[in-house]
Each structure stands twice: as C-alpha cells, then as structure tokens.
Tab-separated table of C-alpha atoms in Angstrom:
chain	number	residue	atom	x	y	z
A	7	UNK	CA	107.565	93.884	126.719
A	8	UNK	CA	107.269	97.185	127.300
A	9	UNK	CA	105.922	99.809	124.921
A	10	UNK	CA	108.974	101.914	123.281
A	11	UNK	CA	109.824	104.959	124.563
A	12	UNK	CA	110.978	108.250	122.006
A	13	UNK	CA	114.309	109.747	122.962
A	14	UNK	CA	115.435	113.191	121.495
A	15	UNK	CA	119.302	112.699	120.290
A	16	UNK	CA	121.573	113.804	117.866
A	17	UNK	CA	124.130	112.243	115.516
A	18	UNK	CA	126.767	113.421	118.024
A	19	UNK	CA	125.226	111.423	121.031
A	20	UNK	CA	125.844	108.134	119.077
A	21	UNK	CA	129.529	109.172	118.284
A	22	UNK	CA	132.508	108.070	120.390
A	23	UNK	CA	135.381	108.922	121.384
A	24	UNK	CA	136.919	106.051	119.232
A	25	UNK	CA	139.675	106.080	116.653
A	26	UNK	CA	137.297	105.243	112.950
A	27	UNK	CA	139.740	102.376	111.802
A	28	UNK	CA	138.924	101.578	108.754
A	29	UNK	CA	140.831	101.795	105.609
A	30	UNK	CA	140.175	105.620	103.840
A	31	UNK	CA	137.487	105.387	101.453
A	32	UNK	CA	135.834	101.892	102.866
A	33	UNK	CA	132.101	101.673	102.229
A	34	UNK	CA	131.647	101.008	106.129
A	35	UNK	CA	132.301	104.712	107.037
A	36	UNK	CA	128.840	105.956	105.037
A	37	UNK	CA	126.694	102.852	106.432
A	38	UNK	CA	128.086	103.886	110.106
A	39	UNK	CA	126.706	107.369	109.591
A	40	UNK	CA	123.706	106.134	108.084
A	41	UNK	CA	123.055	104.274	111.294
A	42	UNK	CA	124.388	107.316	113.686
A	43	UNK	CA	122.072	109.544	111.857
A	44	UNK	CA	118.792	107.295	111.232
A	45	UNK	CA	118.793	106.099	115.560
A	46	UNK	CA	117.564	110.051	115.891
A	47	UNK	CA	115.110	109.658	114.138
A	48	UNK	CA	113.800	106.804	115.070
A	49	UNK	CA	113.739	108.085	118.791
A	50	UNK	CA	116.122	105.134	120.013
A	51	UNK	CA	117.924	105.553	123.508
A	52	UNK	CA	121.598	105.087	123.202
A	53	UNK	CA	121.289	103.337	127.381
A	54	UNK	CA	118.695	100.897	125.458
A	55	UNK	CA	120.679	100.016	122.482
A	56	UNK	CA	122.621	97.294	121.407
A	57	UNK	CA	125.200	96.455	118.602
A	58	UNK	CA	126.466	93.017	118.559
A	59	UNK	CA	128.951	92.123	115.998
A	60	UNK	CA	131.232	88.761	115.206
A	61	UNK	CA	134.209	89.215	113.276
A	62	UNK	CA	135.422	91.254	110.134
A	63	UNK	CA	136.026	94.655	109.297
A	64	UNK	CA	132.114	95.253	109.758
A	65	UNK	CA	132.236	93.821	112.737
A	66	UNK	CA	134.784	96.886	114.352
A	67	UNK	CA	131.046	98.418	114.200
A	68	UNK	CA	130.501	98.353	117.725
A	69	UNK	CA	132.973	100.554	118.781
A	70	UNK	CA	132.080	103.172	117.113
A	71	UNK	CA	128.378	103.559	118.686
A	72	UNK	CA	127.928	105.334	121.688
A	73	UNK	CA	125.682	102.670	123.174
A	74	UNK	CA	125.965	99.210	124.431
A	75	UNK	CA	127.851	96.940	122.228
A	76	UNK	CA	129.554	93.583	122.063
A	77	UNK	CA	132.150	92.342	119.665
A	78	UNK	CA	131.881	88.715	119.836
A	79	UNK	CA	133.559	85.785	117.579
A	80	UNK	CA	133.688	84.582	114.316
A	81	UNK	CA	129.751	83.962	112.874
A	82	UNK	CA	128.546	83.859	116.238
A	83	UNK	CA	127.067	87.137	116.527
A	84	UNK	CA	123.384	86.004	115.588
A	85	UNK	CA	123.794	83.289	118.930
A	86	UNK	CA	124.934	86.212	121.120
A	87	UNK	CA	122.644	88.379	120.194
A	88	UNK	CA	119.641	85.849	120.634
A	89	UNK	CA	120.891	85.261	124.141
A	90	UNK	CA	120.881	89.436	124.852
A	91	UNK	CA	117.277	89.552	123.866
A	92	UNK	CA	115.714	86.983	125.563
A	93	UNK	CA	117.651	88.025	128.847
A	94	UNK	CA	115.824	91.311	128.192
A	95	UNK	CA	113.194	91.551	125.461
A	96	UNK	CA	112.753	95.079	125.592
A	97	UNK	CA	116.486	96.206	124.487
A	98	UNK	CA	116.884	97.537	120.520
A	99	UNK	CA	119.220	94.797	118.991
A	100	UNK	CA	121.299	95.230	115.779
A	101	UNK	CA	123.102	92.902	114.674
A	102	UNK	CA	126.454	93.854	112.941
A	103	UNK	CA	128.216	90.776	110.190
A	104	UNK	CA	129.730	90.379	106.726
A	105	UNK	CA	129.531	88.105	103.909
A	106	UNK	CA	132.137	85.977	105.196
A	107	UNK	CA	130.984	86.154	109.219
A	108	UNK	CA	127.838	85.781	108.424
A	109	UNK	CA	127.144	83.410	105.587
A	110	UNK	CA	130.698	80.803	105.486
A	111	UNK	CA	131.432	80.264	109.235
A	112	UNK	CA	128.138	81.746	110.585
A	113	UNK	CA	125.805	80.706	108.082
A	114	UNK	CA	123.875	77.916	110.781
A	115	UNK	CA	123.627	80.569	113.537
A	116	UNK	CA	122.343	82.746	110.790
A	117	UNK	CA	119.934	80.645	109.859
A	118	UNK	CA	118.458	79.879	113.218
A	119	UNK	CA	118.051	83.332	114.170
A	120	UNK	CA	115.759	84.555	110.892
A	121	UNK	CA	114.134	81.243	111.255
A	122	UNK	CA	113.074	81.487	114.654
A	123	UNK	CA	112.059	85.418	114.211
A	124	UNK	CA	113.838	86.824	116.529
A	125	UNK	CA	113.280	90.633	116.860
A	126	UNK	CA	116.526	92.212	115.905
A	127	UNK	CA	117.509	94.593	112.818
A	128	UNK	CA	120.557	92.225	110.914
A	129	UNK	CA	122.684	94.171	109.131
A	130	UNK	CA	124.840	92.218	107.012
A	131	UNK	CA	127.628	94.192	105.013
A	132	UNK	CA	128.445	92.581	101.657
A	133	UNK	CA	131.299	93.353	100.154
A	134	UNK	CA	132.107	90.232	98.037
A	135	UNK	CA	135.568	89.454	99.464
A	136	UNK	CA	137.104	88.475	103.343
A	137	UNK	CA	138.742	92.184	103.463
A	138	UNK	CA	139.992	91.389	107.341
A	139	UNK	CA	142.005	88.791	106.416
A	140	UNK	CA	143.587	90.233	103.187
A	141	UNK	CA	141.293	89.655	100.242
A	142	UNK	CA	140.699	86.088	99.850
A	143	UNK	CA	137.218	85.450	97.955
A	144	UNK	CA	134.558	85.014	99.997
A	145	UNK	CA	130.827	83.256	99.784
A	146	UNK	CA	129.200	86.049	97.678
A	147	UNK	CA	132.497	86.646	95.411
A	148	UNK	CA	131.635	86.143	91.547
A	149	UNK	CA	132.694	83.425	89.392
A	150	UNK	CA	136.187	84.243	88.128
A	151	UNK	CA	137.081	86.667	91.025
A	152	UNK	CA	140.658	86.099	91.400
A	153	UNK	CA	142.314	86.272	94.901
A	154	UNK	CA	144.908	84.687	96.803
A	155	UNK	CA	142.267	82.076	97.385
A	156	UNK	CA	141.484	81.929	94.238
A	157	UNK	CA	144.714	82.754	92.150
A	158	UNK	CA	143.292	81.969	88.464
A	159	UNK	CA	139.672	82.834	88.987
A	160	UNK	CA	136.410	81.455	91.962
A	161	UNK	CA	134.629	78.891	90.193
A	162	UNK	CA	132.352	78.765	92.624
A	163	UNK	CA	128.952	79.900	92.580
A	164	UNK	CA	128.023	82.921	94.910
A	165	UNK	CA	125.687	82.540	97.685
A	166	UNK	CA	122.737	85.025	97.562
A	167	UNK	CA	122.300	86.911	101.031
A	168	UNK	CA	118.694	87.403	100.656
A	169	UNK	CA	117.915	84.449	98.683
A	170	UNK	CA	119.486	82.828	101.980
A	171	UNK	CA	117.262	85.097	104.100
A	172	UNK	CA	113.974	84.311	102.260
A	173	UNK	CA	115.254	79.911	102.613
A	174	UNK	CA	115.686	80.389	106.243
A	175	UNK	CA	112.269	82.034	106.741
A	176	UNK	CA	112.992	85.396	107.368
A	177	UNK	CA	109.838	87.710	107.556
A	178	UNK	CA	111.405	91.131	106.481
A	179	UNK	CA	114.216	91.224	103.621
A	180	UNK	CA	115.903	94.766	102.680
A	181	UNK	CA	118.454	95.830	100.240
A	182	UNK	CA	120.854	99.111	100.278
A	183	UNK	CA	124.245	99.888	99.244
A	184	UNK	CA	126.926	102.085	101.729
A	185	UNK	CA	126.300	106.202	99.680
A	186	UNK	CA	123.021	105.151	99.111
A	187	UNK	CA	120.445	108.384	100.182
A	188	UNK	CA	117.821	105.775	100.499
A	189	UNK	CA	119.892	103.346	103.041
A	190	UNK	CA	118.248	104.932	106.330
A	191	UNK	CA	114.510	104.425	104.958
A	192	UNK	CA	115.488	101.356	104.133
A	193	UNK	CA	117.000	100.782	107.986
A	194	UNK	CA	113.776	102.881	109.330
A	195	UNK	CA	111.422	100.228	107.937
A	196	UNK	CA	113.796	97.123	109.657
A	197	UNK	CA	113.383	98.612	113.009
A	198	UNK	CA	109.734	99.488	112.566
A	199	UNK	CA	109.154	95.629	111.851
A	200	UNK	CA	108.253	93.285	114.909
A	201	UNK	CA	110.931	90.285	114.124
A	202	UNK	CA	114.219	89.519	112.594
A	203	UNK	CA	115.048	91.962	109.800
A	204	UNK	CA	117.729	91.217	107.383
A	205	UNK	CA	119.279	94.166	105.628
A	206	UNK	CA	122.000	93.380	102.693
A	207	UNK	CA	124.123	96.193	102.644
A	208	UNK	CA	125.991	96.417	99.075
A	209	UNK	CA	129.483	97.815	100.440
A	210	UNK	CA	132.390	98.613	98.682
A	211	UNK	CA	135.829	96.956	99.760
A	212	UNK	CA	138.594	99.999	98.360
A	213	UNK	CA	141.460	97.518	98.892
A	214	UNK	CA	140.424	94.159	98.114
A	215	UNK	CA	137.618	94.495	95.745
A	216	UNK	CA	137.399	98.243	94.670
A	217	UNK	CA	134.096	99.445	92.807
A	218	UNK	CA	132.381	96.021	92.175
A	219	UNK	CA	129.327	97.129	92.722
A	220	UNK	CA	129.524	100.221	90.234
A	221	UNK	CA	127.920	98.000	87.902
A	222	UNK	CA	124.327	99.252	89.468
A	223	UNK	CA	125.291	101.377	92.399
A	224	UNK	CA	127.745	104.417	90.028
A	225	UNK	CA	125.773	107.561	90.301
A	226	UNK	CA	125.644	108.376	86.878
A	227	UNK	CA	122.398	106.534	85.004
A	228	UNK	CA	121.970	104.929	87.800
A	229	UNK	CA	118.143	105.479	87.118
A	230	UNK	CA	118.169	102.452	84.559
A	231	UNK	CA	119.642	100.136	86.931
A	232	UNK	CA	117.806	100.578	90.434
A	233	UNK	CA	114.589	99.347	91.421
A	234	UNK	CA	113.777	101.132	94.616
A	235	UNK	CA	110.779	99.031	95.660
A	236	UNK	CA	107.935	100.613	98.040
A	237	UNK	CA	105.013	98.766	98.844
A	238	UNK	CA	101.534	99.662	96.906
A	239	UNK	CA	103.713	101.544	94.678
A	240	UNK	CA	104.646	100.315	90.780
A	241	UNK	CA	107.678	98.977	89.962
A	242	UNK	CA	109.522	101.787	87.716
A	243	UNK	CA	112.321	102.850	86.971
A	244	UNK	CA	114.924	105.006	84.514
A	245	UNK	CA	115.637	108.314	84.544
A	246	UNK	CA	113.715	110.250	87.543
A	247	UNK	CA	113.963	113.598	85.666
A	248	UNK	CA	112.538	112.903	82.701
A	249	UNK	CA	109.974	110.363	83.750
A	250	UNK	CA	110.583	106.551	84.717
A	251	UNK	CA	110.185	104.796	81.605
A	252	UNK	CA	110.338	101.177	82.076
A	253	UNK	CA	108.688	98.821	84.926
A	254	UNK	CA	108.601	95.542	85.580
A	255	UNK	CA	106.120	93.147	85.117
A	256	UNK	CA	104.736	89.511	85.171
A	257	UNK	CA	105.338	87.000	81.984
A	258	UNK	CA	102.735	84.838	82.483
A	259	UNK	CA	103.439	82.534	80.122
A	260	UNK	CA	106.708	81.700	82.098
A	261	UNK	CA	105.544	82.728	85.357
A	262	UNK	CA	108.619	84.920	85.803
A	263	UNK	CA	109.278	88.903	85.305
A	264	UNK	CA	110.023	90.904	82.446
A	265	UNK	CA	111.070	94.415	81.684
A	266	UNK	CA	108.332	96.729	79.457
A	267	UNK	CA	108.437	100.033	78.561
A	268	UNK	CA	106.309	102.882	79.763
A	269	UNK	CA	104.862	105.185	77.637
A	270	UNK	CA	103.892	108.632	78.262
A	271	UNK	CA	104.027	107.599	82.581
A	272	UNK	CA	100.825	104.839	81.652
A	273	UNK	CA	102.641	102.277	83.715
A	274	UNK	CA	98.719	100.952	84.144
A	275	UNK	CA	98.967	100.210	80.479
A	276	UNK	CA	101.831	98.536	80.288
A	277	UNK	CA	101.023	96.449	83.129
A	278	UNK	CA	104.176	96.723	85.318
A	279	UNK	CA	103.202	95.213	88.890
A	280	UNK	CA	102.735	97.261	92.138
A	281	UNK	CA	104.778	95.831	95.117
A	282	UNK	CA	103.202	94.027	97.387
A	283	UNK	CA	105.780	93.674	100.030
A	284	UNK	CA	103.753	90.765	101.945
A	285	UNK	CA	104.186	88.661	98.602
A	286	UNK	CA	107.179	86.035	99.287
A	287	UNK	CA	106.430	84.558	96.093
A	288	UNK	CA	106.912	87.645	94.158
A	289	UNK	CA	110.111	88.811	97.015
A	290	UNK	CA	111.301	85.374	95.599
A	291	UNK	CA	111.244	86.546	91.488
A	292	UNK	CA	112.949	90.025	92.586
A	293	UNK	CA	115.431	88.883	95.076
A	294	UNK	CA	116.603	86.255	92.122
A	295	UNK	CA	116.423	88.971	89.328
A	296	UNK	CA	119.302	88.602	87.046
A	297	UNK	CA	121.282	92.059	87.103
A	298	UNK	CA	122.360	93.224	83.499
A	299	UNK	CA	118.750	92.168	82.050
A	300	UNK	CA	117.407	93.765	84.639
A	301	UNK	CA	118.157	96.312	87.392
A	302	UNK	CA	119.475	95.622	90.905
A	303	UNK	CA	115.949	95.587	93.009
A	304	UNK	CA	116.625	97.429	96.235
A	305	UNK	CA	114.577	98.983	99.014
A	306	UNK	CA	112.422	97.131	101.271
A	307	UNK	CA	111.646	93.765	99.317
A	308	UNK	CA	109.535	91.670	102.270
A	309	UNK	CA	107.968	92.704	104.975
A	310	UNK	CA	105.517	90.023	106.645
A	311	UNK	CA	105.461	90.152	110.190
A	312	UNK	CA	104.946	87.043	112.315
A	313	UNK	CA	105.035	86.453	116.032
A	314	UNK	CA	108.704	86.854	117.718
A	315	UNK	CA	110.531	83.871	119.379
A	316	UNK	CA	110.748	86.446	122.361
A	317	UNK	CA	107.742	86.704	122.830
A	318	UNK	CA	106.639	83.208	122.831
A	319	UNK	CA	109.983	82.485	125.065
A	320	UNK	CA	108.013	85.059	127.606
A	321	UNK	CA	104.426	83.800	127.957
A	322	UNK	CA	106.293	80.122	128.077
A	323	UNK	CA	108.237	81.427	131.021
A	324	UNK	CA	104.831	83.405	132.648
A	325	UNK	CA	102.820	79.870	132.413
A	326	UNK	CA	105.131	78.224	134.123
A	327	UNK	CA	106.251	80.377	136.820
A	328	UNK	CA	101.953	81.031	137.104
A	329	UNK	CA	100.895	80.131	140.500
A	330	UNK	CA	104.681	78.803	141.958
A	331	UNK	CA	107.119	80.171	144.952
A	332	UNK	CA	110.502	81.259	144.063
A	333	UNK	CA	112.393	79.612	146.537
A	334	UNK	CA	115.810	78.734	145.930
A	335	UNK	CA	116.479	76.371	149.077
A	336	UNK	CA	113.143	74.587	148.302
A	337	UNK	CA	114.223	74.022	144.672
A	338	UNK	CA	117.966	72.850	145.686
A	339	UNK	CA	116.121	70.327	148.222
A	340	UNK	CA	113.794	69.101	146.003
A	341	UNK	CA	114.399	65.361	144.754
A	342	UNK	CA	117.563	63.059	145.513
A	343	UNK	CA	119.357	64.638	148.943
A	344	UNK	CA	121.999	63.049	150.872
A	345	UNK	CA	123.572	64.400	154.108
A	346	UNK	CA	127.812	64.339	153.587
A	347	UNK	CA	128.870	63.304	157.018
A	348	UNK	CA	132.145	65.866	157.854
A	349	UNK	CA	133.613	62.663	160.308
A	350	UNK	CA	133.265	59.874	158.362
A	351	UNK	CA	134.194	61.510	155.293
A	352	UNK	CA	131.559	59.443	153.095
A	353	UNK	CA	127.583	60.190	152.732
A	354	UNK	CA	125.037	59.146	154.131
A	355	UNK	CA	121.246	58.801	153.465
C-alpha cells in the first residue's frame, strides 16, 4: 500500500450537483458538511475516495459526495465495503449506516468488519428510531419510546453502539453528535487511525424522534453534561468560561468512576483521571457511563491500533504468488482434463 498522497480541495469540490433530500432540519445535513469540510483538510482526493452506504436515510449519503460512492442494501454496507478495499487497499473508505442498518439487520456484517480491523472510517448515524421507514423504534430507542412499533411504550432494552464496537473488537471508538464544533476532530482522528474506526454520530431525527438527544447535546449548559475526552489530557468538565469544575475519577473501592469536584482548577488534587485512549478497560467504564449521573463522554474514546486485515490479505497473496507464472491456460489445464469429442457428442479421456 502505497504511502498517501495530500490533495488541495475545497468544500465545493466534494459538493454535487445532487438534490439534498432530506427532511428540513434533519441532523444528517450538519454531519454531511462536517464530512465535506473535514476531507480538505485532511488532504483526501475526491478520485481516491469512497462512501459506501446500506440503507436508511443516512445511507442517501453517497450521493451527495463528489467522489466515488456506492449505495448498497440493507446492513450490508460493512460486506461491500470490505470487498472495495481488499480489491484495492490503497482507496479512503467510509462507511455510511444507521442504528437500524447497522446494528438490527446488519449487526453480523458489522461485527465482522471491526473484528477483523479492516481499515475504513464507520460512520454510524444514531438517531434512536427507523426514520426511512416512518418512525418505528429501532435497536438504540429507549425503554418506553412509543412508536407504531411500539404503540404503548419499547420495553426493550437499547443496544449500545460503542459498547457493541468495543464487544466486536474494534481498535478505535469515537463519539459526536450532528452541530457538534468538535465532530470533524473527532472524524480527523478516525481517518488518521490505521484500521476500522467506528464513529457514533448522535443525530437528531426532526420527524420521528425530535430533540432526544437535547438531554446532553442543547447548547445551553451544555458544559455540565459533555465530556470531550483527549488523550493525556484530564477528564473535566462544566462551564468552560468560568473554569471546569468537576472531573471524573476512579472509585476504587468499586472499581468504577465517580464524579468529584474541582477546586480552584487542582484537578491533580482531586484526582480526576487523564485519558489514556489506549486503555479498553477504562474506554469500557466511559462508553457504559450512565448519562444523568454523569455526562455524555464524547470525543475520541479508543484508539489502539492493530495490524489491518488488508494488509495481512496482501502479504498472504505476495507469498503465494512468490516465485509462480501467471498463466491462465496452464492453470485451466492443470488437474482433471477431458477432450469433448464434437462427433460423437460424448467425452472422451
């Protein structure tokens, strides 16, 4: 695999000429120009790019991305897009699903694609609800969310995307929500790591599911209810203006974490914990963090890099080709041959 090559482009170059159809106000409109305006930066060639999607309103993503794309079928995305990269390693693959494409229908393929670590950024858009097919609840929808699945309330208990992630072995585990500022560091840091990337995007369904995620992701005090995680760095938060004043930290006694207040900035002190984003153990305690009790944890909350299925794939195929002729007609008459003879209409050996 070739080293990557930076490409000067603008927003406009990954716009096109394509009709946005989403509903007005939908949460996917801010994570597509998150995307459209992150690629830039990251120096990614539109002719080298990628976006494979299955089925859902997310999954409309491709055609709006002026680059290679692929709208496939219903939570088969992650199977596609593993077949794309090891036909050529060296293309930029994102993969494009939803809560219900990704985690009900595609939840194997999804799981054999982060455990096998194969090098693709997988963005999967969470909105709680199956908004495609009018609002019935979907694997992340709370208990009591009522919908014409549902009519008197889910009693089901919600699958966690990134708990999920973390089960099936995935190396690098993100978290963002659609108007977030911080969604495109968040997406930087996917691309920038060497395997299978899972990013939950938090997005908001206006129709189907309006505001559910206002809980942690309204604008106003939102300070007390993010964690924006950054490795080596402590875990604070609360108002940024006026000083974080509470952090996160370890309760021994239980082996689980606890919120503490920070005094005068001495997070030290208080003994809140500095991310380490190569710690599953501790990705484990913040990915399960109860919200309410404590806030939403968000950023980049894993990042362990291992070797890429690619990658192996290629030095398998480079062993075995090591030293051989490519010769079609040789292969073809190699083994069990007979010669069909045209007038007696039977073969013969």
């Amino acid at each position: 695999m070739n080293a990557p090559v930076k490409f000067e482009t603008t927003l406009k170059d990954w716009e096109t000429d394509q009709e946005v159809r989403w509903c007005p106000g939908c949460g996917d409109y801010a994570i597509l120009k998150a995307v459209q305006r992150t690629l830039p930066q990251l120096g990614c060639d539109p002719k080298n790019t990628v976006f494979i999607s299955g089925i859902g309103c997310s999954s409309r993503f491709p055609y709006y991305m002026e680059s290679y794309g692929f709208h496939t079928i219903h939570g088969r995305a992650p199977a596609v897009a593993t077949g794309v990269k090891l036909a050529n390693p060296d293309l930029d693959v994102w993969l494009v699903t939803g809560d219900g494409d990704g985690l009900s229908i595609g939840g194997n393929h999804m799981m054999h694609v982060l455990r096998r670590n194969v090098n693709m950024q997988i963005m999967l858009f969470n909105n709680e609800i199956y908004g495609l097919t009018k609002g019935q609840a979907s694997p992340t929808s709370r208990e009591g969310t009522k919908s014409p699945s549902t009519p008197i309330g889910s009693y089901d208990r919600p699958a966690n995307p990134c708990s999920f992630a973390l089960g099936a072995g995935a190396r690098f585990i993100g978290r963002g929500f659609d108007v977030s500022k911080n969604l495109p560091d968040v997406l930087k840091a996917a691309h920038g790591h060497q395997g299978a990337a899972f990013i939950e995007i938090f997005q908001n369904c206006i129709v189907y599911n309006k505001d559910v995620f206002e809980d942690f992701a309204a604008p106003k005090g939102a300070g007390d209810r993010q964690l924006w995680l950054e490795h080596d760095k402590p875990m604070l938060f609360g108002d940024p203006k006026t000083g974080f004043d509470k952090g996160i930290a370890l309760d021994r006694e239980n082996l689980a974490l606890k919120v503490v207040d920070v005094v005068d900035g001495d997070w030290e002190a208080a003994d809140v914990l500095v991310h380490d984003a190569t710690n599953r153990s501790l990705a484990h305690l913040l990915i399960e963090m109860p919200f309410g009790p404590f806030p939403m944890a968000l950023g980049v909350i894993y990042d362990d890099p291992a070797p890429t299925f690619e990658a192996a794939v290629v030095e398998e195929r480079a062993k075995s080709a090591a030293g051989k002729e490519a010769n079609l007609a040789k292969l073809l008459a190699k083994g069990q041959t007979w010669t069909v003879d045209a007038a007696e209409g039977h073969p013969t050996d």
